[in-house]
Tab-separated table of C-alpha atoms in Angstrom:
chain	number	residue	atom	x	y	z
A	233	UNK	CA	-24.193	12.860	-17.343
A	234	UNK	CA	-25.714	15.644	-15.432
A	235	UNK	CA	-28.799	14.286	-13.562
A	236	UNK	CA	-27.893	10.906	-14.275
A	237	UNK	CA	-28.333	8.326	-11.407
A	238	UNK	CA	-27.108	4.839	-12.093
A	239	UNK	CA	-29.268	1.926	-10.171
A	240	UNK	CA	-27.059	0.821	-6.826
A	241	UNK	CA	-27.839	-2.746	-8.429
A	242	UNK	CA	-26.005	-1.617	-11.343
A	243	UNK	CA	-22.837	-0.638	-9.579
A	244	UNK	CA	-23.078	-3.895	-7.206
A	245	UNK	CA	-23.277	-5.857	-10.371
A	246	UNK	CA	-20.497	-4.049	-12.171
A	247	UNK	CA	-18.241	-4.688	-9.095
A	248	UNK	CA	-19.019	-8.138	-8.626
A	249	UNK	CA	-18.230	-8.596	-12.557
A	250	UNK	CA	-14.868	-7.160	-12.409
A	251	UNK	CA	-13.874	-9.190	-9.224
A	252	UNK	CA	-15.165	-12.431	-10.992
A	253	UNK	CA	-13.136	-11.411	-14.045
A	254	UNK	CA	-10.146	-10.797	-11.867
A	255	UNK	CA	-10.176	-14.315	-10.134
A	256	UNK	CA	-10.626	-15.844	-13.630
A	257	UNK	CA	-7.050	-14.075	-14.474
A	258	UNK	CA	-8.238	-11.319	-16.761
A	259	UNK	CA	-5.761	-8.213	-16.863
A	260	UNK	CA	-7.129	-6.331	-13.818
A	261	UNK	CA	-7.222	-3.101	-15.722
A	262	UNK	CA	-9.437	-4.510	-18.445
A	263	UNK	CA	-11.718	-6.221	-15.663
A	264	UNK	CA	-12.278	-2.955	-13.760
A	265	UNK	CA	-13.261	-1.253	-17.168
A	266	UNK	CA	-15.531	-4.179	-18.226
A	267	UNK	CA	-17.141	-4.144	-14.783
A	268	UNK	CA	-17.823	-0.470	-14.894
A	269	UNK	CA	-19.237	-0.659	-18.270
A	270	UNK	CA	-21.572	-3.440	-17.752
A	271	UNK	CA	-22.536	-2.176	-14.260
A	272	UNK	CA	-23.383	1.367	-15.943
A	273	UNK	CA	-25.303	-0.067	-18.977
A	274	UNK	CA	-27.382	-2.469	-16.218
A	275	UNK	CA	-27.849	0.297	-13.907
A	276	UNK	CA	-29.813	2.491	-16.644
A	277	UNK	CA	-26.824	4.460	-18.281
A	278	UNK	CA	-26.982	4.728	-22.314
A	279	UNK	CA	-23.678	3.947	-24.237
A	280	UNK	CA	-22.865	7.593	-24.386
A	281	UNK	CA	-23.352	8.166	-20.645
A	282	UNK	CA	-21.278	4.914	-19.775
A	283	UNK	CA	-18.534	6.564	-21.334
A	284	UNK	CA	-18.939	9.899	-19.386
A	285	UNK	CA	-19.109	7.785	-16.375
A	286	UNK	CA	-15.677	6.031	-17.205
A	287	UNK	CA	-13.965	9.421	-18.052
A	288	UNK	CA	-15.174	11.215	-14.987
A	289	UNK	CA	-13.906	8.482	-13.011
A	290	UNK	CA	-10.531	8.112	-14.473
A	291	UNK	CA	-10.225	11.888	-14.391
A	292	UNK	CA	-10.655	11.786	-10.718
A	293	UNK	CA	-7.486	9.661	-10.141
A	294	UNK	CA	-5.070	11.697	-12.449
A	295	UNK	CA	-3.857	13.796	-9.560
A	296	UNK	CA	-2.976	10.373	-7.898
A	297	UNK	CA	-1.184	9.079	-10.777
A	298	UNK	CA	0.958	12.101	-11.337
A	299	UNK	CA	2.254	11.596	-7.928
A	300	UNK	CA	2.430	8.032	-8.275
A	301	UNK	CA	4.808	8.489	-11.331
A	302	UNK	CA	6.834	11.163	-9.848
A	303	UNK	CA	7.547	8.885	-6.666
A	304	UNK	CA	8.978	6.273	-9.206
A	305	UNK	CA	12.139	8.326	-9.264
A	306	UNK	CA	12.650	7.439	-5.480
A	307	UNK	CA	11.600	3.912	-5.813
A	308	UNK	CA	13.897	3.489	-9.020
A	309	UNK	CA	16.960	5.123	-6.891
A	310	UNK	CA	16.292	2.743	-3.698
A	311	UNK	CA	15.860	-0.744	-5.634
A	312	UNK	CA	18.543	-0.313	-8.506
A	313	UNK	CA	21.164	1.226	-6.324
A	314	UNK	CA	21.132	-1.517	-3.748
A	315	UNK	CA	20.104	1.307	-1.050
A	316	UNK	CA	17.199	-0.842	0.029
A	317	UNK	CA	19.099	-3.919	0.475
A	318	UNK	CA	21.953	-2.159	2.304
A	319	UNK	CA	19.660	-0.690	5.009
A	320	UNK	CA	17.748	-4.039	5.387
A	321	UNK	CA	21.185	-6.036	5.865
A	322	UNK	CA	22.321	-3.201	8.682
A	323	UNK	CA	19.027	-3.515	10.597
A	324	UNK	CA	19.457	-7.323	10.589
A	325	UNK	CA	22.906	-7.394	11.272
A	326	UNK	CA	22.219	-4.855	14.054
A	327	UNK	CA	19.595	-6.759	16.044
A	328	UNK	CA	21.383	-10.114	15.570
A	329	UNK	CA	19.594	-13.723	15.562
A	330	UNK	CA	18.320	-13.650	18.858
A	331	UNK	CA	15.687	-10.828	17.730
A	332	UNK	CA	15.507	-12.291	14.183
A	333	UNK	CA	11.657	-11.822	13.903
A	334	UNK	CA	11.815	-8.220	15.159
A	335	UNK	CA	14.862	-7.643	13.030
A	336	UNK	CA	12.861	-8.942	9.656
A	337	UNK	CA	9.683	-7.264	10.477
A	338	UNK	CA	11.444	-4.002	11.117
A	339	UNK	CA	13.832	-4.140	7.976
A	340	UNK	CA	10.409	-4.693	5.634
A	341	UNK	CA	8.766	-1.937	7.371
A	342	UNK	CA	11.558	0.656	7.115
A	343	UNK	CA	12.196	-0.470	3.431
A	344	UNK	CA	8.357	-0.089	2.868
A	345	UNK	CA	8.155	3.173	4.663
A	346	UNK	CA	10.854	4.988	2.687
A	347	UNK	CA	9.159	4.320	-0.527
A	348	UNK	CA	9.737	0.975	-1.601
A	349	UNK	CA	6.527	-1.217	-2.795
A	350	UNK	CA	5.753	-3.973	-0.502
A	351	UNK	CA	5.848	-6.852	-2.831
A	352	UNK	CA	9.531	-5.528	-3.796
A	353	UNK	CA	10.306	-5.042	0.180
A	354	UNK	CA	9.615	-8.433	0.676
A	355	UNK	CA	11.321	-9.686	-2.316
A	356	UNK	CA	14.504	-7.779	-0.931
A	357	UNK	CA	14.303	-9.044	2.796
A	358	UNK	CA	12.968	-12.671	1.779
A	359	UNK	CA	16.648	-14.230	1.027
A	360	UNK	CA	18.059	-12.567	4.400
A	361	UNK	CA	14.799	-14.037	5.992
A	362	UNK	CA	15.528	-17.696	4.645
A	363	UNK	CA	18.872	-17.518	5.545
A	364	UNK	CA	18.119	-16.631	9.080
A	365	UNK	CA	15.216	-19.041	9.353
A	366	UNK	CA	17.581	-21.727	8.052
A	367	UNK	CA	20.004	-21.099	10.996
A	368	UNK	CA	17.656	-20.463	13.857
A	369	UNK	CA	14.845	-22.836	13.193
A	370	UNK	CA	12.297	-20.610	12.214
A	371	UNK	CA	9.121	-21.724	9.863
A	372	UNK	CA	8.583	-20.299	6.670
A	373	UNK	CA	4.918	-19.325	8.064
A	374	UNK	CA	6.432	-16.861	11.178
A	375	UNK	CA	9.041	-15.536	8.574
A	376	UNK	CA	6.835	-14.473	6.069
A	377	UNK	CA	4.161	-13.136	8.488
A	378	UNK	CA	7.337	-11.084	9.973
A	379	UNK	CA	7.840	-9.754	6.410
A	380	UNK	CA	4.268	-9.135	5.347
A	381	UNK	CA	3.209	-7.614	8.713
A	382	UNK	CA	6.046	-5.250	8.746
A	383	UNK	CA	5.667	-4.284	5.232
A	384	UNK	CA	1.872	-3.588	6.012
A	385	UNK	CA	2.872	-1.222	9.034
A	386	UNK	CA	5.545	0.342	6.533
A	387	UNK	CA	3.161	0.528	4.023
A	388	UNK	CA	0.631	3.080	5.882
A	389	UNK	CA	3.322	5.838	6.702
A	390	UNK	CA	4.935	5.532	3.243
A	391	UNK	CA	5.064	7.897	0.243
A	392	UNK	CA	3.649	4.844	-1.778
A	393	UNK	CA	0.639	4.938	-4.192
A	394	UNK	CA	-1.644	3.769	-1.451
A	395	UNK	CA	-0.946	6.574	0.660
A	396	UNK	CA	-1.032	9.167	-1.875
A	397	UNK	CA	-4.371	7.591	-2.647
A	398	UNK	CA	-5.705	8.032	0.642
A	399	UNK	CA	-4.514	11.557	0.827
A	400	UNK	CA	-5.534	12.673	-2.688
A	401	UNK	CA	-9.126	11.008	-1.930
A	402	UNK	CA	-9.846	13.501	0.879
A	403	UNK	CA	-7.331	16.438	-0.316
A	404	UNK	CA	-5.028	16.156	2.051
A	405	UNK	CA	-1.107	16.745	2.062
A	406	UNK	CA	0.845	13.485	1.913
A	407	UNK	CA	2.825	14.245	5.108
A	408	UNK	CA	-0.186	14.431	7.219
A	409	UNK	CA	-1.528	11.186	6.050
A	410	UNK	CA	2.001	9.470	6.663
A	411	UNK	CA	2.142	11.062	10.066
A	412	UNK	CA	-1.271	9.932	11.278
A	413	UNK	CA	-0.411	6.408	10.383
A	414	UNK	CA	2.419	6.032	12.680
A	415	UNK	CA	0.744	5.064	15.803
A	416	UNK	CA	-1.078	2.263	14.246
A	417	UNK	CA	1.647	1.185	12.440
A	418	UNK	CA	3.824	0.977	15.340
A	419	UNK	CA	1.151	-1.134	16.922
A	420	UNK	CA	0.997	-3.499	13.823
A	421	UNK	CA	4.653	-3.739	14.154
A	422	UNK	CA	4.242	-5.083	17.780
A	423	UNK	CA	1.279	-7.591	16.721
A	424	UNK	CA	3.489	-8.875	13.982
A	425	UNK	CA	6.250	-9.815	16.055
A	426	UNK	CA	4.489	-11.104	18.999
A	427	UNK	CA	2.194	-13.385	16.319
A	428	UNK	CA	5.165	-14.269	14.018
A	429	UNK	CA	7.211	-15.351	17.287
A	430	UNK	CA	4.181	-18.133	18.491
A	431	UNK	CA	4.185	-19.345	15.075
A	432	UNK	CA	8.078	-20.086	15.060
A	433	UNK	CA	7.470	-23.634	14.793
A	434	UNK	CA	4.286	-23.874	13.168
A	435	UNK	CA	4.216	-24.938	9.567
A	436	UNK	CA	7.170	-26.020	7.235
A	437	UNK	CA	10.442	-25.293	8.182
A	438	UNK	CA	13.429	-23.851	5.908
A	439	UNK	CA	15.566	-26.376	4.414
A	440	UNK	CA	18.979	-25.951	3.290
A	441	UNK	CA	18.014	-26.277	-0.476
A	442	UNK	CA	15.555	-23.042	-0.074
A	443	UNK	CA	18.755	-21.175	1.189
A	444	UNK	CA	20.865	-22.246	-1.809
A	445	UNK	CA	20.404	-18.687	-3.756
A	446	UNK	CA	19.735	-16.794	-0.784
A	447	UNK	CA	23.279	-15.456	-0.361
A	448	UNK	CA	23.510	-11.926	-1.574
A	449	UNK	CA	26.487	-10.123	-3.224
A	450	UNK	CA	26.753	-7.181	-0.990
A	451	UNK	CA	30.320	-5.811	-2.302
A	452	UNK	CA	28.438	-3.499	-5.106
A	453	UNK	CA	26.230	-1.745	-2.333
A	454	UNK	CA	26.486	1.750	-1.226
A	455	UNK	CA	27.386	2.390	2.463
A	456	UNK	CA	24.663	2.614	5.032
A	457	UNK	CA	25.360	6.550	5.560
A	458	UNK	CA	24.957	7.260	1.829
A	459	UNK	CA	22.024	4.793	1.312
A	460	UNK	CA	19.888	6.564	3.935
A	461	UNK	CA	20.376	9.953	2.038
A	462	UNK	CA	17.336	9.606	-0.321
A	463	UNK	CA	14.854	8.607	2.373
A	464	UNK	CA	16.126	11.040	4.878
A	465	UNK	CA	15.755	13.882	2.538
A	466	UNK	CA	12.246	12.834	1.494
A	467	UNK	CA	11.270	12.478	5.164
A	468	UNK	CA	12.467	15.928	6.090
A	469	UNK	CA	10.986	18.013	3.280
A	470	UNK	CA	7.482	15.957	3.344
A	471	UNK	CA	7.792	16.864	7.340
A	472	UNK	CA	8.361	20.566	6.917
A	473	UNK	CA	4.539	20.979	5.956
A	474	UNK	CA	2.921	19.651	9.010
A	475	UNK	CA	5.547	21.081	11.065
A	476	UNK	CA	5.075	24.544	9.647
A	477	UNK	CA	1.542	24.672	9.987
A	478	UNK	CA	1.924	23.480	13.597
A	479	UNK	CA	4.513	25.755	14.592
A	480	UNK	CA	3.189	28.942	13.143
A	481	UNK	CA	6.784	29.916	11.809
A	482	UNK	CA	6.016	32.255	9.045
A	483	UNK	CA	9.104	30.686	7.057
A	484	UNK	CA	8.088	27.270	7.500
A	485	UNK	CA	4.255	27.827	7.208
A	486	UNK	CA	4.909	29.543	3.913
A	487	UNK	CA	6.997	26.510	2.667
A	488	UNK	CA	4.157	24.285	1.254
A	489	UNK	CA	5.859	21.844	-1.515
A	490	UNK	CA	3.849	18.935	-3.336
A	491	UNK	CA	5.065	15.399	-2.736
A	492	UNK	CA	5.092	15.577	-6.856
A	493	UNK	CA	8.117	17.714	-6.353
A	494	UNK	CA	9.855	16.175	-3.102
A	495	UNK	CA	9.850	12.471	-4.027
A	496	UNK	CA	11.864	13.074	-7.402
A	497	UNK	CA	14.228	15.587	-5.433
A	498	UNK	CA	14.873	13.346	-2.625
A	499	UNK	CA	15.768	10.284	-5.362
A	500	UNK	CA	18.199	12.642	-7.034
A	501	UNK	CA	20.049	13.796	-4.103
A	502	UNK	CA	20.335	10.349	-2.720
A	503	UNK	CA	21.635	9.133	-6.299
A	504	UNK	CA	24.173	11.798	-6.236
A	505	UNK	CA	25.148	11.270	-2.587
A	506	UNK	CA	25.843	7.643	-3.682
A	507	UNK	CA	27.854	8.612	-6.428
A	508	UNK	CA	25.384	7.204	-9.104
A	509	UNK	CA	24.596	10.704	-10.720
A	510	UNK	CA	25.732	9.104	-13.979
A	511	UNK	CA	23.005	6.433	-13.501
A	512	UNK	CA	19.860	8.988	-13.361
A	513	UNK	CA	18.386	8.139	-16.861
A	514	UNK	CA	18.744	4.153	-15.754
A	515	UNK	CA	17.362	4.481	-12.406
A	516	UNK	CA	14.270	6.989	-13.088
A	517	UNK	CA	13.698	4.731	-16.115
A	518	UNK	CA	13.490	1.468	-13.815
A	519	UNK	CA	11.392	3.319	-11.379
A	520	UNK	CA	8.639	4.294	-14.258
A	521	UNK	CA	8.440	1.141	-15.352
A	522	UNK	CA	7.803	-0.399	-11.982
A	523	UNK	CA	5.217	2.271	-11.572
A	524	UNK	CA	3.486	1.497	-14.708
A	525	UNK	CA	1.575	-1.610	-13.920
A	526	UNK	CA	0.183	0.139	-10.490
A	527	UNK	CA	-0.705	3.319	-12.511
A	528	UNK	CA	-2.911	1.288	-15.057
A	529	UNK	CA	-4.524	-0.317	-12.215
A	530	UNK	CA	-5.228	3.161	-10.443
A	531	UNK	CA	-6.949	4.221	-13.775
A	532	UNK	CA	-9.132	0.820	-13.868
A	533	UNK	CA	-9.913	1.589	-10.340
A	534	UNK	CA	-10.905	5.283	-11.196
A	535	UNK	CA	-13.129	3.858	-14.017
A	536	UNK	CA	-15.155	1.667	-11.561
A	537	UNK	CA	-14.886	4.203	-8.861
A	538	UNK	CA	-16.637	6.527	-11.186
A	539	UNK	CA	-19.546	4.194	-11.695
A	540	UNK	CA	-20.254	3.696	-7.874
A	541	UNK	CA	-19.700	7.578	-7.526
A	542	UNK	CA	-22.546	8.334	-10.158
A	543	UNK	CA	-24.979	5.446	-8.447
A	544	UNK	CA	-27.115	5.395	-5.407
A	545	UNK	CA	-24.694	2.885	-3.589
A	546	UNK	CA	-23.292	5.209	-0.950
A	547	UNK	CA	-26.760	6.259	-0.293
A	548	UNK	CA	-28.101	2.661	0.321
A	549	UNK	CA	-24.914	2.020	2.547
A	550	UNK	CA	-25.561	5.052	4.573
A	551	UNK	CA	-29.076	4.051	5.086
A	552	UNK	CA	-28.381	0.579	6.066
A	553	UNK	CA	-25.905	2.040	8.599
A	554	UNK	CA	-28.318	4.482	9.925
A	555	UNK	CA	-31.060	1.903	10.394
A	556	UNK	CA	-28.749	-0.621	11.957
A	557	UNK	CA	-27.900	1.988	14.779
A	558	UNK	CA	-24.114	1.227	13.957
A	559	UNK	CA	-21.763	4.305	14.456
A	560	UNK	CA	-21.323	6.096	10.811
A	561	UNK	CA	-17.671	6.405	11.928
A	562	UNK	CA	-17.441	2.525	10.814
A	563	UNK	CA	-18.243	3.370	7.318
A	564	UNK	CA	-14.598	4.391	6.297
A	565	UNK	CA	-12.949	1.330	7.921
A	566	UNK	CA	-15.496	-0.892	6.206
A	567	UNK	CA	-15.352	0.787	2.901
A	568	UNK	CA	-11.292	0.282	2.949
A	569	UNK	CA	-11.846	-3.361	4.274
A	570	UNK	CA	-14.230	-4.349	1.588
A	571	UNK	CA	-12.550	-2.683	-1.278
A	572	UNK	CA	-9.107	-3.893	-1.019
A	573	UNK	CA	-10.604	-7.489	-0.351
A	574	UNK	CA	-12.643	-7.184	-3.354
A	575	UNK	CA	-9.263	-6.029	-5.582
A	576	UNK	CA	-6.689	-7.784	-3.512
A	577	UNK	CA	-4.518	-4.483	-3.658
A	578	UNK	CA	-4.306	-1.890	-0.942
A	579	UNK	CA	-3.897	1.239	-3.606
A	580	UNK	CA	-6.669	-0.237	-5.472
A	581	UNK	CA	-9.274	-0.558	-2.699
A	582	UNK	CA	-8.037	2.991	-1.235
A	583	UNK	CA	-9.266	4.347	-4.715
A	584	UNK	CA	-12.425	2.806	-4.455
A	585	UNK	CA	-13.383	3.367	-1.132
A	586	UNK	CA	-12.461	7.034	-1.322
A	587	UNK	CA	-13.846	7.388	-4.999
A	588	UNK	CA	-17.188	5.684	-4.175
A	589	UNK	CA	-17.901	6.408	-0.313
A	590	UNK	CA	-15.330	9.590	0.289
A	591	UNK	CA	-18.327	11.897	0.260
A	592	UNK	CA	-20.920	9.822	1.844
A	593	UNK	CA	-18.116	9.298	4.923
A	594	UNK	CA	-17.574	13.242	5.134
A	595	UNK	CA	-20.871	13.526	5.299
A	596	UNK	CA	-21.381	11.567	8.551
A	597	UNK	CA	-19.354	13.986	10.279
A	598	UNK	CA	-15.929	12.357	9.906
A	599	UNK	CA	-13.055	14.682	9.587
A	600	UNK	CA	-11.193	13.937	6.431
A	601	UNK	CA	-7.934	13.154	8.259
A	602	UNK	CA	-9.468	10.597	10.192
A	603	UNK	CA	-11.512	9.228	7.302
A	604	UNK	CA	-8.178	8.905	5.296
A	605	UNK	CA	-6.233	7.057	8.310
A	606	UNK	CA	-9.232	4.537	8.667
A	607	UNK	CA	-9.863	3.842	4.784
A	608	UNK	CA	-6.011	3.229	4.388
A	609	UNK	CA	-5.741	1.076	7.653
A	610	UNK	CA	-8.860	-0.839	6.746
A	611	UNK	CA	-7.296	-1.531	3.073
A	612	UNK	CA	-4.419	-3.453	5.038
A	613	UNK	CA	-6.812	-6.059	6.417
A	614	UNK	CA	-7.584	-8.570	3.863
A	615	UNK	CA	-5.981	-7.214	0.984
A	616	UNK	CA	-3.502	-10.170	0.422
A	617	UNK	CA	-6.210	-12.665	-1.354
A	618	UNK	CA	-5.131	-15.034	-4.390
A	619	UNK	CA	-6.581	-12.610	-7.083
A	620	UNK	CA	-3.903	-10.275	-6.275
A	621	UNK	CA	0.121	-10.311	-7.388
A	622	UNK	CA	1.051	-10.025	-3.728
A	623	UNK	CA	-0.174	-13.054	-2.734
A	624	UNK	CA	1.801	-14.887	-5.370
A	625	UNK	CA	4.976	-12.841	-5.394
A	626	UNK	CA	5.454	-13.440	-1.421
A	627	UNK	CA	4.537	-17.099	-1.565
A	628	UNK	CA	7.441	-17.317	-4.343
A	629	UNK	CA	9.877	-15.205	-2.299
A	630	UNK	CA	9.690	-17.796	0.423
A	631	UNK	CA	9.337	-20.821	-1.740
A	632	UNK	CA	5.583	-21.638	-0.495
A	633	UNK	CA	2.963	-23.625	-1.933
A	634	UNK	CA	-0.559	-22.169	-2.705
A	635	UNK	CA	-1.999	-23.710	0.397
A	636	UNK	CA	0.905	-23.054	2.600
A	637	UNK	CA	0.440	-19.182	1.503
A	638	UNK	CA	-3.268	-19.355	2.233
A	639	UNK	CA	-2.603	-20.563	5.695
A	640	UNK	CA	-0.947	-16.956	6.311
A	641	UNK	CA	-3.848	-14.854	5.420
A	642	UNK	CA	-5.731	-15.065	8.753
A	643	UNK	CA	-2.681	-13.836	10.752
A	644	UNK	CA	-2.022	-10.865	8.312
A	645	UNK	CA	-5.698	-9.938	8.986
A	646	UNK	CA	-4.902	-9.811	12.484
A	647	UNK	CA	-1.919	-7.321	11.703
A	648	UNK	CA	-4.158	-5.487	9.318
A	649	UNK	CA	-7.160	-5.536	11.660
A	650	UNK	CA	-5.088	-4.382	14.824
A	651	UNK	CA	-4.042	-1.396	12.781
A	652	UNK	CA	-7.457	-0.554	11.807
A	653	UNK	CA	-8.963	-0.830	15.257
A	654	UNK	CA	-6.284	1.474	16.817
A	655	UNK	CA	-6.664	4.038	14.149
A	656	UNK	CA	-10.570	3.987	14.423
A	657	UNK	CA	-10.365	4.161	18.091
A	658	UNK	CA	-7.701	7.227	17.746
A	659	UNK	CA	-9.402	9.040	15.069
A	660	UNK	CA	-12.718	7.924	14.888
A	661	UNK	CA	-13.833	8.017	18.610
A	662	UNK	CA	-11.028	9.630	20.927
A	663	UNK	CA	-9.431	12.613	18.803
C-alpha cells in the first residue's frame, strides 16, 4: 500500500455509499465496510490494496477498542446493580418539583459522566421524567431535551467510547480530554435548562397512560453512599495523572495508569462496596455485551477512516479552507460535526474525524488537546439523526412518535452547538 493515494472522489463516494446504506437500514458495520471497499476501488486501488486500506484503518482503532471493552466492567456495574438509578433518583428528589428540568438534566448528565452510555442514561431517567412531567405539566419535548441535552453535556466529560476515541485519536490521556470538556459541558447544561424551560408548554403533554409503567421499584437498589463508590474511584484515579503532571510532585507524576486498568478496577471496587462481589461475572458479562455493538461500529468506522486517510481528501479540504480565508482552527469542530452527522453517532463521528482529518488538523497548528475537545464537542451537534439508534431509543423511552422526535433535533443542535462554540473559543482562539 506504500505510495498509494486514493482519489478524494473515491473517498467521498465511499462515505456517501456508507451513509446511504445505513439509511437503508443495512447493519452499520457492513455499511461502513462496503462503503470503504467501494470507495477504495473507485478511488484507484486494486483488490489487494483495498484490503490493506481496510486492515490499516481497523488496526488504527484497536487501542480505542481495547479501552472501550475495559470500560464495559464499570458500565456493567453501574447499570446492572441499580447504582445509576439510585444516583438519578437522589438528584431528582434533592431538587424537587420546582426545579424539575434542572434536576432531570443534571441527573442524566451525571449518569452519563460516570460511564453509562447516553442512550442507556436516557432510558434510566425517562420513567422519572414522565412521572415528573405528568405531575408538573411539562411537555415531552421539554423533558426529552432536558435528558438529551444533559446527556450530551455528560458525554463529553465521561469515560465513554466517544471520549476514549477523542483521546486516542490525538494520543492524549483520557483524563486530560475529560477535564478539558468541563467548561463546555457546564455551558451545555445551562443552555439545556434554559431552552427546555421555554419549551415546557410546547408540544404533546405527558398523559396518565404514559406514566402507567413509570413507577420503579427501588427497594433492591444500593444506598447512595455505596452507589457512588465506583464512579468516585474512577474519577480520583483518572484525575491523579493530570494533577501529578501539573503539580510536579514526584510520587504523583510517576503515577501514570491507563484508563484500560482504571475503569475495570473502579467497577470492581464499586461492586465490592455494594456487596455484589458474587455478581462479578454477571456484571462484567453484561457490560461486555453492551459494549459489543459499539466496538463493532468502531471497527467499521476504522475501515472507512482508513479509506479517507489513504486518500487526498484532507488535502483538498485544507486547500478549500485556506482558499476561503477561514481559520484553520475551524477544521476540527467542522470535522466532528460532519462525521457525526453522517453516521448519527458521536463515537463513530469522532473516530472518522480523528482518523481522517487528525493529521491535517494538527498540521494547521492546532494543539492536540484543543483538537480533541473541538472534534469531540463538534460531534455532539447533529449526531441524533434518524439513521442512528439513539434517535429511536430516546423516542421510545418518552413514548414519542417519529415526527415528535424529529422536532427535537434543532434544539439538541443548539445544545451541541453551544458546547462546540465554547470549546472552539476557549481552545482554538483564547488559550
